XYZ file of N, CA and C in Angstrom:
390
model
N 0.820 -1.190 0.000
C 0.000 0.000 0.000
C 0.870 1.263 0.000
N 1.928 1.260 0.804
C 2.825 2.412 0.841
C 3.542 2.598 -0.491
N 3.765 1.496 -1.177
C 4.408 1.560 -2.487
C 3.534 2.340 -3.470
N 2.225 2.070 -3.471
C 1.308 2.762 -4.381
C 1.152 4.233 -4.009
N 1.136 4.523 -2.713
C 1.040 5.919 -2.279
C 2.290 6.685 -2.690
N 3.452 6.067 -2.544
C 4.689 6.738 -2.946
C 4.749 6.944 -4.452
N 4.250 5.990 -5.232
C 4.198 6.162 -6.685
C 3.247 7.298 -7.048
N 2.122 7.394 -6.349
C 1.170 8.469 -6.609
C 1.788 9.832 -6.312
N 2.462 9.962 -5.181
C 3.102 11.235 -4.820
C 4.211 11.564 -5.813
N 4.987 10.572 -6.207
C 6.036 10.784 -7.202
C 5.441 11.215 -8.544
N 4.330 10.626 -8.916
C 3.655 10.963 -10.167
C 3.205 12.418 -10.171
N 2.531 12.825 -9.112
C 2.041 14.201 -9.031
C 3.206 15.189 -9.056
N 4.277 14.860 -8.358
C 5.444 15.737 -8.322
C 6.091 15.854 -9.700
N 6.293 14.718 -10.371
C 6.933 14.748 -11.697
C 6.081 15.472 -12.733
N 4.782 15.257 -12.710
C 3.911 15.934 -13.674
C 3.907 17.436 -13.419
N 3.892 17.843 -12.153
C 3.930 19.276 -11.842
C 5.222 19.912 -12.327
N 6.338 19.244 -12.111
C 7.630 19.763 -12.577
C 7.662 19.836 -14.103
N 7.163 18.794 -14.768
C 7.161 18.782 -16.240
C 6.273 19.886 -16.805
N 5.111 20.135 -16.183
C 4.255 21.218 -16.649
C 4.922 22.577 -16.444
N 5.599 22.741 -15.338
C 6.298 24.003 -15.085
C 7.380 24.232 -16.141
N 8.142 23.193 -16.440
C 9.193 23.303 -17.457
C 8.576 23.552 -18.834
N 7.482 22.847 -19.135
C 6.859 23.012 -20.451
C 6.312 24.425 -20.631
N 5.727 24.997 -19.594
C 5.194 26.357 -19.712
C 6.317 27.344 -20.026
N 7.448 27.157 -19.382
C 8.586 28.037 -19.668
C 9.096 27.841 -21.092
N 9.174 26.572 -21.543
C 9.623 26.302 -22.915
C 8.613 26.802 -23.942
N 7.332 26.665 -23.638
C 6.300 27.126 -24.571
C 6.366 28.629 -24.758
N 6.615 29.333 -23.682
C 6.756 30.794 -23.806
C 8.025 31.155 -24.574
N 9.089 30.382 -24.356
C 10.357 30.662 -25.035
C 10.254 30.419 -26.545
N 9.573 29.324 -26.947
C 9.463 28.969 -28.367
C 8.162 29.459 -29.003
N 7.461 30.334 -28.290
C 6.242 30.965 -28.794
C 5.143 29.959 -29.152
N 4.951 28.962 -28.318
C 3.835 28.019 -28.469
C 2.664 28.554 -27.652
N 2.134 29.675 -28.106
C 1.130 30.416 -27.372
C -0.169 30.431 -28.174
N -1.285 30.236 -27.478
C -2.603 30.322 -28.102
C -3.168 31.699 -27.805
N -3.364 32.459 -28.860
C -3.915 33.800 -28.699
C -5.435 33.717 -28.801
N -6.148 34.425 -27.962
C -7.611 34.320 -27.971
C -8.216 34.863 -29.263
N -9.289 34.214 -29.681
C -10.045 34.688 -30.835
C -11.525 34.725 -30.442
N -12.402 34.815 -31.413
C -13.830 34.949 -31.114
C -14.416 33.713 -30.439
N -13.881 32.539 -30.744
C -14.420 31.294 -30.184
C -13.748 30.859 -28.885
N -12.743 31.575 -28.439
C -11.972 31.173 -27.266
C -12.710 31.512 -25.978
N -12.457 30.723 -24.964
C -13.000 30.985 -23.630
C -12.040 31.813 -22.790
N -10.793 31.917 -23.216
C -9.802 32.662 -22.452
C -9.589 34.027 -23.088
N -9.139 34.965 -22.242
C -8.941 36.337 -22.704
C -7.469 36.700 -22.845
N -6.593 35.939 -22.189
C -5.152 36.184 -22.262
C -4.490 35.108 -23.108
N -3.296 35.380 -23.552
C -2.528 34.369 -24.273
C -2.071 33.298 -23.284
N -2.244 32.029 -23.673
C -1.855 30.918 -22.796
C -0.991 29.937 -23.580
N -0.101 29.219 -22.888
C 0.695 28.188 -23.574
C -0.208 27.061 -24.071
N 0.142 26.503 -25.193
C -0.664 25.437 -25.774
C 0.196 24.202 -26.033
N -0.447 23.057 -26.156
C 0.259 21.824 -26.477
C 0.782 21.068 -25.281
N 0.330 21.388 -24.089
C 0.874 20.729 -22.901
C 0.328 19.312 -22.716
N -0.632 18.915 -23.496
C -1.155 17.553 -23.415
C -0.115 16.506 -23.790
N 0.911 16.916 -24.507
C 1.978 15.980 -24.885
C 2.707 15.470 -23.649
N 2.708 16.254 -22.573
C 3.332 15.811 -21.322
C 2.556 14.642 -20.740
N 1.235 14.731 -20.741
C 0.429 13.639 -20.198
C 0.561 12.375 -21.025
N 0.601 12.531 -22.343
C 0.761 11.365 -23.220
C 2.117 10.707 -22.974
N 3.160 11.514 -22.903
C 4.503 10.985 -22.656
C 4.581 10.320 -21.293
N 4.023 10.973 -20.299
C 4.086 10.401 -18.962
C 3.265 9.110 -18.864
N 2.113 9.059 -19.531
C 1.299 7.852 -19.501
C 2.042 6.672 -20.119
N 2.736 6.895 -21.208
C 3.502 5.821 -21.839
C 4.671 5.403 -20.954
N 5.371 6.382 -20.368
C 6.482 6.048 -19.472
C 5.983 5.312 -18.239
N 4.853 5.743 -17.687
C 4.291 5.075 -16.516
C 3.891 3.642 -16.840
N 3.313 3.428 -18.014
C 2.924 2.088 -18.424
C 4.148 1.187 -18.572
N 5.194 1.716 -19.182
C 6.434 0.940 -19.317
C 7.070 0.663 -17.954
N 7.030 1.638 -17.069
C 7.576 1.460 -15.728
C 6.797 0.398 -14.954
N 5.486 0.417 -15.061
C 4.675 -0.620 -14.393
C 4.966 -1.995 -14.973
N 5.146 -2.068 -16.268
C 5.482 -3.349 -16.908
C 6.846 -3.850 -16.432
N 7.783 -2.930 -16.290
C 9.116 -3.294 -15.811
C 9.073 -3.708 -14.333
N 8.365 -2.942 -13.506
C 8.300 -3.239 -12.076
C 7.494 -4.495 -11.779
N 6.574 -4.821 -12.685
C 5.758 -6.020 -12.489
C 6.613 -7.277 -12.493
N 7.713 -7.241 -13.234
C 8.571 -8.419 -13.304
C 9.447 -8.562 -12.063
N 9.787 -7.442 -11.400
C 10.686 -7.502 -10.248
C 9.972 -7.462 -8.903
N 8.788 -6.902 -8.857
C 8.009 -6.869 -7.631
C 6.752 -7.691 -7.844
N 6.107 -8.001 -6.780
C 4.895 -8.806 -6.870
C 3.690 -7.884 -7.039
N 3.629 -7.228 -8.192
C 2.512 -6.350 -8.490
C 1.470 -7.116 -9.279
N 0.248 -7.020 -8.851
C -0.844 -7.710 -9.521
C -1.524 -6.739 -10.483
N -0.859 -6.450 -11.583
C -1.381 -5.544 -12.597
C -1.633 -6.357 -13.854
N -2.848 -6.267 -14.351
C -3.197 -6.997 -15.562
C -3.272 -6.025 -16.735
N -2.444 -6.243 -17.711
C -2.450 -5.434 -18.923
C -3.061 -6.261 -20.045
N -3.604 -5.602 -21.068
C -4.141 -6.351 -22.202
C -3.035 -7.092 -22.946
N -3.433 -8.093 -23.692
C -2.466 -8.896 -24.437
C -1.742 -8.083 -25.504
N -2.456 -7.226 -26.167
C -1.859 -6.444 -27.257
C -1.581 -5.017 -26.774
N -0.637 -4.912 -25.855
C -0.340 -3.607 -25.277
C 0.311 -2.665 -26.284
N 0.874 -3.191 -27.360
C 1.455 -2.320 -28.380
C 0.381 -1.486 -29.058
N -0.857 -1.972 -29.083
C -1.948 -1.171 -29.628
C -2.259 0.017 -28.727
N -2.125 -0.180 -27.429
C -2.335 0.930 -26.496
C -1.264 1.987 -26.728
N 0.004 1.556 -26.813
C 1.095 2.503 -27.074
C 0.861 3.256 -28.373
N 0.544 2.542 -29.417
C 0.347 3.176 -30.719
C -0.833 4.133 -30.717
N -1.934 3.726 -30.114
C -3.124 4.581 -30.081
C -2.884 5.843 -29.274
N -2.319 5.696 -28.094
C -2.052 6.867 -27.252
C -1.056 7.791 -27.940
N -0.018 7.218 -28.511
C 0.999 8.035 -29.180
C 0.416 8.771 -30.376
N -0.346 8.090 -31.214
C -0.915 8.739 -32.395
C -1.923 9.820 -32.022
N -2.789 9.537 -31.059
C -3.753 10.553 -30.639
C -3.049 11.760 -30.025
N -2.016 11.504 -29.232
C -1.252 12.607 -28.653
C -0.531 13.417 -29.709
N 0.034 12.733 -30.690
C 0.754 13.419 -31.770
C -0.196 14.266 -32.616
N -1.335 13.716 -32.942
C -2.331 14.454 -33.723
C -2.810 15.681 -32.948
N -3.098 15.493 -31.675
C -3.591 16.608 -30.860
C -2.523 17.674 -30.660
N -1.270 17.248 -30.467
C -0.187 18.219 -30.310
C 0.010 19.011 -31.592
N -0.015 18.336 -32.729
C 0.136 19.032 -34.005
C -1.025 19.999 -34.231
N -2.230 19.600 -33.791
C -3.385 20.475 -33.925
C -3.257 21.700 -33.023
N -2.615 21.541 -31.871
C -2.400 22.692 -31.002
C -1.388 23.665 -31.599
N -0.369 23.138 -32.250
C 0.666 23.995 -32.835
C 0.174 24.640 -34.124
N -0.279 23.828 -35.042
C -0.838 24.302 -36.312
C -2.318 23.944 -36.296
N -3.135 24.813 -36.800
C -4.565 24.516 -36.840
C -4.850 23.525 -37.965
N -5.277 22.331 -37.574
C -5.606 21.289 -38.540
C -7.111 21.357 -38.788
N -7.508 21.192 -40.024
C -8.927 21.182 -40.353
C -9.613 20.057 -39.583
N -10.814 20.326 -39.098
C -11.496 19.352 -38.244
C -11.766 18.034 -38.956
N -11.970 18.064 -40.266
C -12.249 16.826 -40.990
C -11.026 15.902 -40.984
N -9.834 16.473 -41.183
C -8.614 15.659 -41.171
C -8.355 15.089 -39.775
N -8.571 15.909 -38.771
C -8.367 15.429 -37.398
C -9.388 14.346 -37.054
N -10.637 14.545 -37.418
C -11.667 13.542 -37.158
C -11.360 12.241 -37.901
N -10.860 12.336 -39.120
C -10.491 11.150 -39.886
C -9.352 10.389 -39.214
N -8.344 11.112 -38.754
C -7.226 10.461 -38.052
C -7.697 9.812 -36.759
N -8.559 10.479 -36.011
C -9.093 9.895 -34.779
C -9.902 8.629 -35.084
N -10.668 8.673 -36.167
C -11.450 7.506 -36.552
C -10.546 6.313 -36.846
N -9.468 6.540 -37.590
C -8.565 5.437 -37.920
C -7.820 4.913 -36.690
N -7.479 5.797 -35.769
C -6.815 5.343 -34.536
C -7.772 4.498 -33.711
N -9.019 4.910 -33.622
C -10.009 4.112 -32.895
C -10.244 2.791 -33.611
N -10.261 2.810 -34.919
C -10.434 1.587 -35.693
C -9.284 0.616 -35.461
N -8.072 1.157 -35.369
C -6.905 0.315 -35.102
C -6.960 -0.272 -33.692
N -7.484 0.499 -32.740
C -7.471 0.050 -31.351
C -8.689 -0.784 -30.961
N -9.610 -1.050 -31.857
C -10.788 -1.849 -31.499
C -10.468 -3.285 -31.085
N -9.376 -3.915 -31.523
C -9.100 -5.267 -31.009
C -8.798 -5.317 -29.512
N -8.614 -4.162 -28.873
C -8.403 -4.155 -27.427
C -9.666 -4.495 -26.659
N -10.816 -4.241 -27.273
C -12.072 -4.510 -26.591
C -12.375 -6.003 -26.687
N -12.804 -6.544 -25.591
C -13.185 -7.961 -25.615
C -14.608 -8.083 -26.137
N -14.910 -9.236 -26.632
C -16.254 -9.477 -27.130
C -17.198 -9.620 -25.957
N -18.309 -8.967 -26.046
C -19.286 -9.002 -24.975
C -20.372 -10.027 -25.295
N -20.759 -10.760 -24.302
C -21.856 -11.711 -24.460
C -23.126 -11.007 -24.037
N -23.910 -10.588 -25.007
C -25.122 -9.829 -24.727
C -26.367 -10.682 -24.790
N -26.206 -11.999 -24.704
C -27.388 -12.874 -24.745
C -28.086 -12.842 -23.393
N -29.378 -12.840 -23.443
C -30.168 -12.772 -22.207
C -30.784 -14.104 -21.891
């Protein structure tokens, strides 16, 4: 139990540090979203920080997979975990690119559709018989 609490505290600390660093880098490299008519914000804000969560989620998944072999962790991952990596990475990449450059919604929706189509083998078949 203490192991999971320490991982949680470490996670929150690392994500906070990464967001702080990313905000500084975003301001330095001008990755700023300026408000327009459809925006909810009135000031310029850094954009594209979702890439930190995607990166951290993949690193956390790999770390859990690595720790599962050395510690007695009862974590069950799907059989085709490479589909999870690919789906998360592609969705994060598409979203990050959309934050930097404005991608037409049809192209983004098409890419999301194909990523979901690729990741459908992760779902198990449901027995809906009554």
